[in-house]
Amino acid sequence: MVFKRLFGNGGIPLEIDTIVPDEPFRPGGTLHGEVVVRAPERDLKIESIRMRLVVNASLTHKGDGDGEDDGKTLGYPSASGWFEMKKGEERRIPFSERLKWETPPNETRGERLGVSIGVRTEVEAAGVKAATDLDPVRVETLPLHEAVLDAFAAEGYAFDSSRVYESSLSHVEYHLYAWQGFRLVDRRGGEGRPPRVELTFHTNAVGCEIFLRRFQGNSGQYWDNKPKALRFVAAHHEVGSRDFGADARQWLEGLARLKPGKGDGKDED
C-alpha cells in the first residue's frame, strides 16, 4: 500500500490509501475496493470520506477542496460518514458502486484505449480537507462491444483511438452526460470506403444503440455538430448467434451512401 499523507491546519496529519483491485470491471457490474485510513500522530475526528468515479481526469490532483471540476463524474461509490480514530489506529472502509451501463470502457481485452478513469477520494477531518491522487480503475468492453469491433476489424477497419465527450447524444434516454467515440481507420482501402469512421455504443441492460458516422476531427464535442450518423440496435444475447460481419458490411455500405452533413439531431435508422 502507498499511503498519501494529508495535512490540515496546524500540520495535523492524516494518512489515506484507496485500494482498487487491479482487475477489469464491466459496465453494469459492481466496482469494489476499500479505503484505508490512519491517524499516525494524534486522535482525529473524521467528518466525511467522499468518493467520486471520474473520467477525463488527470493522474494527479492539484489543490484541495471538492475537486468537482477535475474530470467528469460518473458515480459516487458509497463511503463512510462521521467516526473517531485514536492515535496510531488504522481503519479499513469497504466501498462499492454499481457501474452504469453507459460507463465508458478504457480497455478492451487488456488493450488500453487512452481513456483515463479512476476514483478520487476526498476527506474532511478536523483541520483537514483534501483529495487524493487518482486511483486508476479498469473498465472493460462488454462482449457486444467486442463482437462489433471485431466485425469492423475483419472488414479492414482497425481501432485507432477513443475519446469521451462531455455532452449528450440526441434523442436518446441517457443517465450520463457523456458519450464515447471509437475511431477506426481503414487499413484496406478501396473506392467508396470512408477512410476513418467513428463508432458509438449507447449501452443499456438489453443491448446497444450503435451509431456509425464518418470521423471528422475538428467537429468539437457536441453530437449535433458532428457528421450525420446511422443508427442500429443489437442485443447482448445476440453475441455468438448474430452475423455481425454481415452487419458491418451493410452498415459501411449505408454510410458510403449517406449524404454529407451535420447531425443536427437527425441521425438515420
Short mmCIF file of C-alpha atoms in Angstrom, two decimals:
data_model
loop_
_atom_site.label_atom_id
_atom_site.label_comp_id
_atom_site.label_asym_id
_atom_site.label_seq_id
_atom_site.Cartn_x
_atom_site.Cartn_y
_atom_site.Cartn_z
CA MET A 1 0.00 0.00 0.00
CA VAL A 2 1.11 3.56 -0.68
CA PHE A 3 -0.37 6.00 1.81
CA LYS A 4 -0.83 9.65 0.93
CA ARG A 5 -0.24 11.94 3.90
CA LEU A 6 -2.66 14.86 4.01
CA PHE A 7 -2.01 17.87 6.23
CA GLY A 8 -4.61 20.26 7.57
CA ASN A 9 -4.47 23.40 9.67
CA GLY A 10 -1.65 23.33 12.19
CA GLY A 11 0.08 20.47 10.37
CA ILE A 12 -2.37 17.79 11.55
CA PRO A 13 -1.58 14.67 9.51
CA LEU A 14 -3.93 12.03 8.16
CA GLU A 15 -2.79 9.09 6.04
CA ILE A 16 -5.11 7.55 3.47
CA ASP A 17 -4.86 4.92 0.75
CA THR A 18 -7.61 3.89 -1.67
CA ILE A 19 -7.27 0.33 -2.91
CA VAL A 20 -8.93 -0.64 -6.18
CA PRO A 21 -8.29 -4.23 -7.35
CA ASP A 22 -6.14 -4.44 -10.47
CA GLU A 23 -8.81 -6.27 -12.41
CA PRO A 24 -11.24 -5.21 -15.14
CA PHE A 25 -14.78 -4.23 -14.23
CA ARG A 26 -17.56 -4.01 -16.77
CA PRO A 27 -20.46 -1.60 -17.32
CA GLY A 28 -23.48 -2.91 -15.43
CA GLY A 29 -21.22 -4.68 -12.93
CA THR A 30 -20.06 -3.62 -9.47
CA LEU A 31 -16.86 -1.74 -8.76
CA HIS A 32 -15.46 -2.51 -5.30
CA GLY A 33 -12.44 -1.76 -3.13
CA GLU A 34 -11.54 -0.25 0.22
CA VAL A 35 -10.23 2.94 1.78
CA VAL A 36 -7.53 2.56 4.45
CA VAL A 37 -7.22 5.46 6.91
CA ARG A 38 -4.53 6.04 9.55
CA ALA A 39 -4.20 8.59 12.33
CA PRO A 40 -0.40 8.49 12.78
CA GLU A 41 0.23 11.19 15.38
CA ARG A 42 -2.93 12.09 17.29
CA ASP A 43 -6.62 11.34 17.76
CA LEU A 44 -8.77 12.50 14.84
CA LYS A 45 -12.43 13.03 14.11
CA ILE A 46 -13.25 12.04 10.55
CA GLU A 47 -16.18 14.12 9.36
CA SER A 48 -16.63 12.51 5.93
CA ILE A 49 -14.98 10.37 3.31
CA ARG A 50 -16.47 11.03 -0.11
CA MET A 51 -15.56 9.28 -3.32
CA ARG A 52 -16.06 10.14 -7.00
CA LEU A 53 -15.59 7.93 -10.03
CA VAL A 54 -14.33 10.27 -12.74
CA VAL A 55 -13.33 10.17 -16.42
CA ASN A 56 -11.04 12.55 -18.32
CA ALA A 57 -9.24 13.29 -15.05
CA SER A 58 -5.56 13.98 -14.63
CA LEU A 59 -3.44 11.42 -12.80
CA THR A 60 -2.55 13.88 -10.05
CA HIS A 61 -4.68 16.30 -8.10
CA LYS A 62 -3.66 19.93 -7.64
CA GLY A 63 -5.16 21.96 -4.86
CA ASP A 64 -7.68 20.92 -2.23
CA GLY A 65 -11.40 21.13 -1.76
CA ASP A 66 -14.02 19.02 -3.50
CA GLY A 67 -12.31 18.96 -6.90
CA GLU A 68 -15.63 18.96 -8.77
CA ASP A 69 -14.03 20.40 -11.91
CA ASP A 70 -11.39 17.70 -12.10
CA GLY A 71 -12.90 15.25 -14.56
CA LYS A 72 -16.46 14.26 -15.39
CA THR A 73 -18.19 12.46 -12.51
CA LEU A 74 -19.56 9.04 -13.45
CA GLY A 75 -20.73 7.98 -9.99
CA TYR A 76 -20.29 8.26 -6.24
CA PRO A 77 -19.10 4.99 -4.65
CA SER A 78 -20.51 4.55 -1.17
CA ALA A 79 -18.26 5.95 1.54
CA SER A 80 -18.18 6.40 5.30
CA GLY A 81 -19.73 9.06 7.45
CA TRP A 82 -18.52 10.50 10.75
CA PHE A 83 -16.26 8.48 13.07
CA GLU A 84 -13.39 8.94 15.53
CA MET A 85 -9.89 7.47 15.38
CA LYS A 86 -7.34 7.00 18.15
CA LYS A 87 -3.68 7.86 17.66
CA GLY A 88 -1.98 5.09 15.67
CA GLU A 89 -5.27 3.47 14.66
CA GLU A 90 -5.85 2.10 11.15
CA ARG A 91 -9.32 1.60 9.77
CA ARG A 92 -10.43 -0.15 6.56
CA ILE A 93 -13.65 1.00 4.93
CA PRO A 94 -15.04 -1.06 2.03
CA PHE A 95 -16.81 0.70 -0.82
CA SER A 96 -18.82 -0.38 -3.84
CA GLU A 97 -20.58 1.19 -6.81
CA ARG A 98 -22.82 -0.32 -9.47
CA LEU A 99 -21.40 0.94 -12.75
CA LYS A 100 -23.96 2.47 -15.07
CA TRP A 101 -24.40 0.67 -18.37
CA GLU A 102 -23.25 3.84 -20.13
CA THR A 103 -19.90 3.87 -18.28
CA PRO A 104 -17.19 4.30 -20.95
CA PRO A 105 -14.67 1.43 -21.13
CA ASN A 106 -10.98 2.27 -21.06
CA GLU A 107 -9.67 -1.11 -22.22
CA THR A 108 -10.65 -3.96 -24.50
CA ARG A 109 -9.14 -7.42 -23.98
CA GLY A 110 -6.33 -5.83 -21.97
CA GLU A 111 -5.54 -3.15 -24.58
CA ARG A 112 -5.73 0.36 -23.17
CA LEU A 113 -7.97 2.75 -25.08
CA GLY A 114 -6.36 6.01 -23.94
CA VAL A 115 -9.23 6.99 -21.63
CA SER A 116 -8.44 7.93 -18.02
CA ILE A 117 -10.91 6.63 -15.40
CA GLY A 118 -10.33 6.49 -11.68
CA VAL A 119 -11.53 7.08 -8.15
CA ARG A 120 -10.82 10.33 -6.32
CA THR A 121 -11.14 10.10 -2.52
CA GLU A 122 -11.97 13.32 -0.70
CA VAL A 123 -11.60 13.60 3.07
CA GLU A 124 -12.80 16.07 5.65
CA ALA A 125 -11.47 15.81 9.19
CA ALA A 126 -10.57 18.19 11.97
CA GLY A 127 -8.34 20.66 10.17
CA VAL A 128 -8.07 18.54 7.03
CA LYS A 129 -9.91 18.94 3.72
CA ALA A 130 -8.14 17.49 0.71
CA ALA A 131 -8.32 14.92 -2.05
CA THR A 132 -6.03 12.08 -3.00
CA ASP A 133 -4.41 11.42 -6.34
CA LEU A 134 -6.45 9.48 -8.86
CA ASP A 135 -6.57 5.73 -8.24
CA PRO A 136 -6.97 4.12 -11.68
CA VAL A 137 -9.97 1.93 -12.45
CA ARG A 138 -10.03 -0.57 -15.31
CA VAL A 139 -13.35 -0.72 -17.18
CA GLU A 140 -13.53 -3.38 -19.87
CA THR A 141 -15.64 -3.51 -23.02
CA LEU A 142 -18.68 -5.78 -23.00
CA PRO A 143 -18.87 -8.85 -25.28
CA LEU A 144 -21.30 -6.99 -27.54
CA HIS A 145 -18.85 -4.11 -27.97
CA GLU A 146 -16.08 -6.59 -28.78
CA ALA A 147 -18.19 -8.51 -31.30
CA VAL A 148 -18.97 -5.32 -33.24
CA LEU A 149 -15.39 -4.05 -33.10
CA ASP A 150 -14.15 -7.46 -34.27
CA ALA A 151 -16.57 -7.36 -37.20
CA PHE A 152 -15.26 -3.98 -38.32
CA ALA A 153 -11.67 -5.16 -37.89
CA ALA A 154 -12.44 -8.11 -40.19
CA GLU A 155 -13.66 -5.56 -42.77
CA GLY A 156 -10.35 -3.72 -42.56
CA TYR A 157 -11.29 -1.02 -40.03
CA ALA A 158 -8.76 -1.22 -37.20
CA PHE A 159 -9.11 0.50 -33.84
CA ASP A 160 -7.14 3.75 -33.74
CA SER A 161 -8.19 5.71 -30.65
CA SER A 162 -11.06 6.51 -28.32
CA ARG A 163 -12.33 9.69 -26.70
CA VAL A 164 -15.01 10.51 -24.16
CA TYR A 165 -17.02 13.66 -24.86
CA GLU A 166 -18.76 15.61 -22.13
CA SER A 167 -22.08 16.13 -23.92
CA SER A 168 -25.16 14.05 -24.70
CA LEU A 169 -26.44 12.07 -27.67
CA SER A 170 -29.50 13.50 -29.39
CA HIS A 171 -32.89 11.81 -28.95
CA VAL A 172 -31.80 9.04 -26.58
CA GLU A 173 -32.53 8.40 -22.93
CA TYR A 174 -29.28 8.87 -21.05
CA HIS A 175 -28.06 8.65 -17.47
CA LEU A 176 -24.57 10.05 -18.01
CA TYR A 177 -23.85 13.36 -19.67
CA ALA A 178 -21.03 11.80 -21.64
CA TRP A 179 -20.54 9.55 -24.66
CA GLN A 180 -17.60 7.69 -26.13
CA GLY A 181 -16.39 7.51 -29.70
CA PHE A 182 -14.29 4.61 -31.03
CA ARG A 183 -12.27 5.83 -34.00
CA LEU A 184 -11.49 3.22 -36.65
CA VAL A 185 -9.09 3.56 -39.59
CA ASP A 186 -9.48 1.79 -42.93
CA ARG A 187 -6.36 -0.35 -43.49
CA ARG A 188 -7.68 -1.97 -46.66
CA GLY A 189 -8.57 0.97 -48.86
CA GLY A 190 -10.78 0.94 -51.90
CA GLU A 191 -13.19 3.15 -53.81
CA GLY A 192 -16.10 4.47 -51.79
CA ARG A 193 -14.75 3.33 -48.41
CA PRO A 194 -14.64 6.05 -45.75
CA PRO A 195 -11.01 6.39 -44.62
CA ARG A 196 -11.98 6.90 -40.96
CA VAL A 197 -15.19 6.15 -39.11
CA GLU A 198 -16.43 6.59 -35.54
CA LEU A 199 -18.50 4.03 -33.64
CA THR A 200 -20.54 4.94 -30.58
CA PHE A 201 -22.24 2.43 -28.29
CA HIS A 202 -25.16 3.71 -26.22
CA THR A 203 -25.50 0.78 -23.86
CA ASN A 204 -28.29 -0.38 -21.56
CA ALA A 205 -29.28 -3.64 -19.85
CA VAL A 206 -30.79 -5.07 -23.05
CA GLY A 207 -28.14 -4.14 -25.58
CA CYS A 208 -26.80 -1.16 -27.52
CA GLU A 209 -27.91 1.55 -29.84
CA ILE A 210 -24.95 1.63 -32.23
CA PHE A 211 -24.11 4.81 -34.13
CA LEU A 212 -21.76 4.89 -37.12
CA ARG A 213 -20.52 8.08 -38.77
CA ARG A 214 -17.62 9.37 -40.79
CA PHE A 215 -14.95 10.68 -38.45
CA GLN A 216 -14.30 14.42 -38.59
CA GLY A 217 -11.57 15.51 -36.25
CA ASN A 218 -12.39 19.20 -35.81
CA SER A 219 -16.13 18.95 -35.14
CA GLY A 220 -15.97 19.66 -31.40
CA GLN A 221 -17.58 17.77 -28.54
CA TYR A 222 -21.29 18.25 -29.28
CA TRP A 223 -23.14 15.45 -31.05
CA ASP A 224 -25.20 17.66 -33.36
CA ASN A 225 -22.09 19.43 -34.69
CA LYS A 226 -20.67 16.14 -35.96
CA PRO A 227 -21.46 14.40 -39.26
CA LYS A 228 -24.74 12.54 -39.58
CA ALA A 229 -24.75 9.04 -38.13
CA LEU A 230 -26.53 5.84 -38.97
CA ARG A 231 -28.28 4.16 -36.04
CA PHE A 232 -28.60 0.42 -35.44
CA VAL A 233 -29.57 -1.79 -32.50
CA ALA A 234 -28.19 -5.06 -31.15
CA ALA A 235 -28.87 -7.13 -28.01
CA HIS A 236 -26.37 -8.63 -25.59
CA HIS A 237 -27.82 -12.10 -26.06
CA GLU A 238 -27.16 -11.97 -29.83
CA VAL A 239 -23.40 -12.32 -29.35
CA GLY A 240 -22.42 -15.69 -30.78
CA SER A 241 -25.56 -16.12 -32.87
CA ARG A 242 -25.80 -12.93 -34.96
CA ASP A 243 -23.60 -12.38 -38.02
CA PHE A 244 -22.06 -9.04 -37.09
CA GLY A 245 -19.69 -9.37 -40.05
CA ALA A 246 -22.64 -9.10 -42.43
CA ASP A 247 -23.95 -6.22 -40.34
CA ALA A 248 -20.64 -4.35 -40.55
CA ARG A 249 -20.56 -4.70 -44.34
CA GLN A 250 -24.14 -3.50 -44.65
CA TRP A 251 -23.56 -0.60 -42.27
CA LEU A 252 -20.44 0.54 -44.11
CA GLU A 253 -22.29 0.39 -47.43
CA GLY A 254 -25.06 2.51 -45.92
CA LEU A 255 -22.54 5.02 -44.61
CA ALA A 256 -20.95 5.31 -48.05
CA ARG A 257 -24.38 6.25 -49.47
CA LEU A 258 -25.25 8.69 -46.69
CA LYS A 259 -25.23 12.29 -47.85
CA PRO A 260 -22.72 14.52 -46.03
CA GLY A 261 -23.99 16.95 -43.45
CA LYS A 262 -24.16 17.64 -39.75
CA GLY A 263 -26.25 15.51 -37.42
CA ASP A 264 -28.50 18.29 -36.11
CA GLY A 265 -30.41 15.61 -34.22
CA LYS A 266 -31.39 13.87 -37.49
CA ASP A 267 -29.43 10.64 -37.36
CA GLU A 268 -30.90 7.91 -39.56
CA ASP A 269 -32.06 4.37 -38.79
#
